Amino acid sequence: MKFAALIKRSFFDVALSLLQRPKRLQTAALCYRKENGSHLVLLITSRGSGRWIIPKGWLMRGMTASQAATVEAWEEAGVRAGETSEQPLGSYVYEKVTASGLPISVETLVFAIEVQTLEDDFPESEERRRLWVDPSEAADMVAEPGLRSIIADFQANDAG
């Protein structure tokens, strides 16, 4: 039994890393609104752990990355988009755990999306909570260091 566990661990620790594919690519929406001369950022909860995130998902055939981010903002947060950036604010990498339990590296492009309207009835409304927060507070609430930096930069650009 110990030998089998050692072989399995060796496979996952060494061999699998050698066989790993390049990072997968996702798109995300940093949804914001202007209020009293500054910005607020919209965070949502993840479906699994309930941690605070921004809407994100896989790229979609026939859409640009920014268009896909707009779709994710609608499906996951009920956002009807106003102005959407065509260029990402930045990107961050995180480890997504697959259904099999194995992590994969995912690079996520983040696009700024100004919220025109926030609907209460949207595809994932029963699965998520939403919260408007100051960007500095939002940066403290998300787990991914790269996303924290993007939100902090958004805050800094708002102040300048």
mmCIF file of C-alpha atoms in Angstrom:
data_model
loop_
_atom_site.group_PDB
_atom_site.id
_atom_site.type_symbol
_atom_site.label_atom_id
_atom_site.label_comp_id
_atom_site.label_asym_id
_atom_site.label_seq_id
_atom_site.Cartn_x
_atom_site.Cartn_y
_atom_site.Cartn_z
ATOM 1 C CA MET A 1 0.000 0.000 0.000
ATOM 2 C CA LYS A 2 2.777 2.428 0.868
ATOM 3 C CA PHE A 3 4.573 1.646 -2.403
ATOM 4 C CA ALA A 4 1.401 2.368 -4.420
ATOM 5 C CA ALA A 5 0.921 5.661 -2.580
ATOM 6 C CA LEU A 6 4.537 6.607 -3.284
ATOM 7 C CA ILE A 7 4.133 5.857 -6.996
ATOM 8 C CA LYS A 8 0.901 7.836 -7.152
ATOM 9 C CA ARG A 9 2.418 10.824 -5.348
ATOM 10 C CA SER A 10 5.487 10.700 -7.590
ATOM 11 C CA PHE A 11 3.283 10.677 -10.660
ATOM 12 C CA PHE A 12 1.287 13.694 -9.538
ATOM 13 C CA ASP A 13 4.258 15.628 -8.178
ATOM 14 C CA VAL A 14 6.751 15.016 -10.969
ATOM 15 C CA ALA A 15 5.382 13.345 -14.080
ATOM 16 C CA LEU A 16 2.160 15.300 -14.267
ATOM 17 C CA SER A 17 3.977 18.638 -14.094
ATOM 18 C CA LEU A 18 6.065 17.546 -17.087
ATOM 19 C CA LEU A 19 2.922 16.688 -19.050
ATOM 20 C CA GLN A 20 0.967 19.774 -18.050
ATOM 21 C CA ARG A 21 -0.469 21.857 -20.851
ATOM 22 C CA PRO A 22 -0.019 25.618 -21.173
ATOM 23 C CA LYS A 23 -2.262 27.801 -19.049
ATOM 24 C CA ARG A 24 -5.945 27.841 -19.994
ATOM 25 C CA LEU A 25 -7.480 31.257 -20.684
ATOM 26 C CA GLN A 26 -10.514 32.859 -19.052
ATOM 27 C CA THR A 27 -12.066 36.282 -19.192
ATOM 28 C CA ALA A 28 -13.396 38.313 -16.259
ATOM 29 C CA ALA A 29 -15.410 41.463 -15.597
ATOM 30 C CA LEU A 30 -14.352 44.110 -13.096
ATOM 31 C CA CYS A 31 -17.808 45.666 -12.829
ATOM 32 C CA TYR A 32 -17.952 49.169 -11.413
ATOM 33 C CA ARG A 33 -20.202 52.177 -10.979
ATOM 34 C CA LYS A 34 -19.454 55.798 -10.226
ATOM 35 C CA GLU A 35 -20.874 57.202 -7.008
ATOM 36 C CA ASN A 36 -20.096 60.573 -5.415
ATOM 37 C CA GLY A 37 -17.063 61.107 -7.637
ATOM 38 C CA SER A 38 -15.417 57.728 -7.012
ATOM 39 C CA HIS A 39 -15.870 54.120 -8.053
ATOM 40 C CA LEU A 40 -17.485 51.157 -6.369
ATOM 41 C CA VAL A 41 -16.633 47.600 -7.471
ATOM 42 C CA LEU A 42 -19.115 44.727 -7.656
ATOM 43 C CA LEU A 43 -18.028 41.451 -6.060
ATOM 44 C CA ILE A 44 -19.959 38.205 -6.222
ATOM 45 C CA THR A 45 -19.627 34.939 -4.329
ATOM 46 C CA SER A 46 -18.277 31.817 -5.976
ATOM 47 C CA ARG A 47 -20.743 28.957 -6.253
ATOM 48 C CA GLY A 48 -18.531 26.420 -4.514
ATOM 49 C CA SER A 49 -16.768 28.035 -1.571
ATOM 50 C CA GLY A 50 -18.700 31.299 -1.292
ATOM 51 C CA ARG A 51 -15.504 33.365 -1.430
ATOM 52 C CA TRP A 52 -15.595 36.817 -3.015
ATOM 53 C CA ILE A 53 -14.657 36.960 -6.714
ATOM 54 C CA ILE A 54 -15.510 38.876 -9.882
ATOM 55 C CA PRO A 55 -17.565 37.347 -12.714
ATOM 56 C CA LYS A 56 -15.388 35.158 -14.925
ATOM 57 C CA GLY A 57 -15.584 32.289 -17.348
ATOM 58 C CA TRP A 58 -14.196 30.646 -20.439
ATOM 59 C CA LEU A 59 -13.809 32.389 -23.769
ATOM 60 C CA MET A 60 -16.753 31.958 -26.134
ATOM 61 C CA ARG A 61 -16.615 31.072 -29.804
ATOM 62 C CA GLY A 62 -17.420 34.035 -32.038
ATOM 63 C CA MET A 63 -16.892 36.617 -29.273
ATOM 64 C CA THR A 64 -13.971 38.776 -28.292
ATOM 65 C CA ALA A 65 -12.635 38.348 -24.764
ATOM 66 C CA SER A 66 -14.317 41.614 -23.682
ATOM 67 C CA GLN A 67 -17.658 40.478 -25.133
ATOM 68 C CA ALA A 68 -17.358 37.176 -23.251
ATOM 69 C CA ALA A 69 -16.634 39.115 -20.051
ATOM 70 C CA THR A 70 -19.855 41.065 -20.607
ATOM 71 C CA VAL A 71 -21.801 37.801 -20.946
ATOM 72 C CA GLU A 72 -20.245 36.483 -17.714
ATOM 73 C CA ALA A 73 -21.158 39.731 -15.938
ATOM 74 C CA TRP A 74 -24.781 39.210 -16.970
ATOM 75 C CA GLU A 75 -24.992 35.495 -16.177
ATOM 76 C CA GLU A 76 -23.206 35.633 -12.813
ATOM 77 C CA ALA A 77 -24.119 39.091 -11.503
ATOM 78 C CA GLY A 78 -27.093 40.450 -13.453
ATOM 79 C CA VAL A 79 -25.051 43.289 -14.957
ATOM 80 C CA ARG A 80 -26.376 45.162 -17.954
ATOM 81 C CA ALA A 81 -23.197 46.691 -19.273
ATOM 82 C CA GLY A 82 -22.593 50.279 -20.185
ATOM 83 C CA GLU A 83 -19.095 51.122 -21.381
ATOM 84 C CA THR A 84 -16.782 48.095 -21.657
ATOM 85 C CA SER A 85 -13.034 48.289 -22.173
ATOM 86 C CA GLU A 86 -11.690 46.524 -25.266
ATOM 87 C CA GLN A 87 -8.255 46.148 -23.684
ATOM 88 C CA PRO A 88 -7.845 44.223 -20.431
ATOM 89 C CA LEU A 89 -6.873 46.073 -17.264
ATOM 90 C CA GLY A 90 -4.459 43.203 -16.707
ATOM 91 C CA SER A 91 -4.415 39.474 -16.088
ATOM 92 C CA TYR A 92 -3.821 37.139 -13.187
ATOM 93 C CA VAL A 93 -3.123 33.429 -12.837
ATOM 94 C CA TYR A 94 -4.843 31.074 -10.430
ATOM 95 C CA GLU A 95 -5.139 27.332 -9.914
ATOM 96 C CA LYS A 96 -8.587 26.003 -10.798
ATOM 97 C CA VAL A 97 -9.446 22.626 -9.320
ATOM 98 C CA THR A 98 -11.118 20.421 -11.936
ATOM 99 C CA ALA A 99 -13.951 17.958 -11.326
ATOM 100 C CA SER A 100 -11.324 15.204 -11.076
ATOM 101 C CA GLY A 101 -9.632 17.132 -8.249
ATOM 102 C CA LEU A 102 -6.554 18.059 -10.266
ATOM 103 C CA PRO A 103 -5.562 21.733 -10.458
ATOM 104 C CA ILE A 104 -4.974 23.489 -13.773
ATOM 105 C CA SER A 105 -3.324 26.881 -14.259
ATOM 106 C CA VAL A 106 -5.685 29.480 -15.651
ATOM 107 C CA GLU A 107 -4.739 32.939 -16.885
ATOM 108 C CA THR A 108 -7.634 35.367 -16.562
ATOM 109 C CA LEU A 109 -7.943 38.582 -18.591
ATOM 110 C CA VAL A 110 -9.803 41.271 -16.626
ATOM 111 C CA PHE A 111 -11.935 43.887 -18.418
ATOM 112 C CA ALA A 112 -13.486 46.987 -16.843
ATOM 113 C CA ILE A 113 -17.255 47.078 -17.318
ATOM 114 C CA GLU A 114 -19.290 50.072 -16.253
ATOM 115 C CA VAL A 115 -22.622 48.897 -14.879
ATOM 116 C CA GLN A 116 -25.568 50.545 -16.594
ATOM 117 C CA THR A 117 -28.246 48.524 -14.761
ATOM 118 C CA LEU A 118 -28.147 45.753 -12.178
ATOM 119 C CA GLU A 119 -30.999 43.250 -12.620
ATOM 120 C CA ASP A 120 -32.329 41.083 -9.793
ATOM 121 C CA ASP A 121 -33.475 38.271 -12.109
ATOM 122 C CA PHE A 122 -30.459 36.758 -13.897
ATOM 123 C CA PRO A 123 -29.316 33.191 -14.682
ATOM 124 C CA GLU A 124 -27.284 32.564 -11.484
ATOM 125 C CA SER A 125 -29.267 34.774 -9.093
ATOM 126 C CA GLU A 126 -30.140 31.839 -6.805
ATOM 127 C CA GLU A 127 -26.493 30.722 -6.558
ATOM 128 C CA ARG A 128 -24.620 33.942 -5.790
ATOM 129 C CA ARG A 129 -24.606 37.014 -3.564
ATOM 130 C CA ARG A 130 -23.499 40.458 -4.763
ATOM 131 C CA LEU A 131 -21.856 43.302 -2.902
ATOM 132 C CA TRP A 132 -20.812 46.826 -3.937
ATOM 133 C CA VAL A 133 -17.596 47.855 -2.201
ATOM 134 C CA ASP A 134 -14.858 50.440 -2.391
ATOM 135 C CA PRO A 135 -11.999 49.125 -4.587
ATOM 136 C CA SER A 136 -9.528 49.103 -1.673
ATOM 137 C CA GLU A 137 -11.950 46.970 0.357
ATOM 138 C CA ALA A 138 -12.576 44.737 -2.676
ATOM 139 C CA ALA A 139 -8.837 44.180 -3.083
ATOM 140 C CA ASP A 140 -8.683 42.970 0.529
ATOM 141 C CA MET A 141 -11.663 40.638 0.036
ATOM 142 C CA VAL A 142 -10.463 38.625 -2.974
ATOM 143 C CA ALA A 143 -8.059 35.721 -2.527
ATOM 144 C CA GLU A 144 -5.954 35.855 -5.700
ATOM 145 C CA PRO A 145 -2.912 38.151 -5.325
ATOM 146 C CA GLY A 146 -2.935 39.061 -9.024
ATOM 147 C CA LEU A 147 -6.587 40.104 -8.874
ATOM 148 C CA ARG A 148 -5.848 42.138 -5.720
ATOM 149 C CA SER A 149 -3.200 44.052 -7.686
ATOM 150 C CA ILE A 150 -5.541 44.736 -10.606
ATOM 151 C CA ILE A 151 -8.236 46.079 -8.269
ATOM 152 C CA ALA A 152 -5.672 48.166 -6.357
ATOM 153 C CA ASP A 153 -4.409 49.615 -9.650
ATOM 154 C CA PHE A 154 -8.018 50.396 -10.597
ATOM 155 C CA GLN A 155 -8.340 52.249 -7.264
ATOM 156 C CA ALA A 156 -5.091 54.135 -7.891
ATOM 157 C CA ASN A 157 -6.193 55.154 -11.398
ATOM 158 C CA ASP A 158 -9.521 56.308 -9.963
ATOM 159 C CA ALA A 159 -7.726 58.556 -7.482
ATOM 160 C CA GLY A 160 -5.436 60.045 -10.101
#
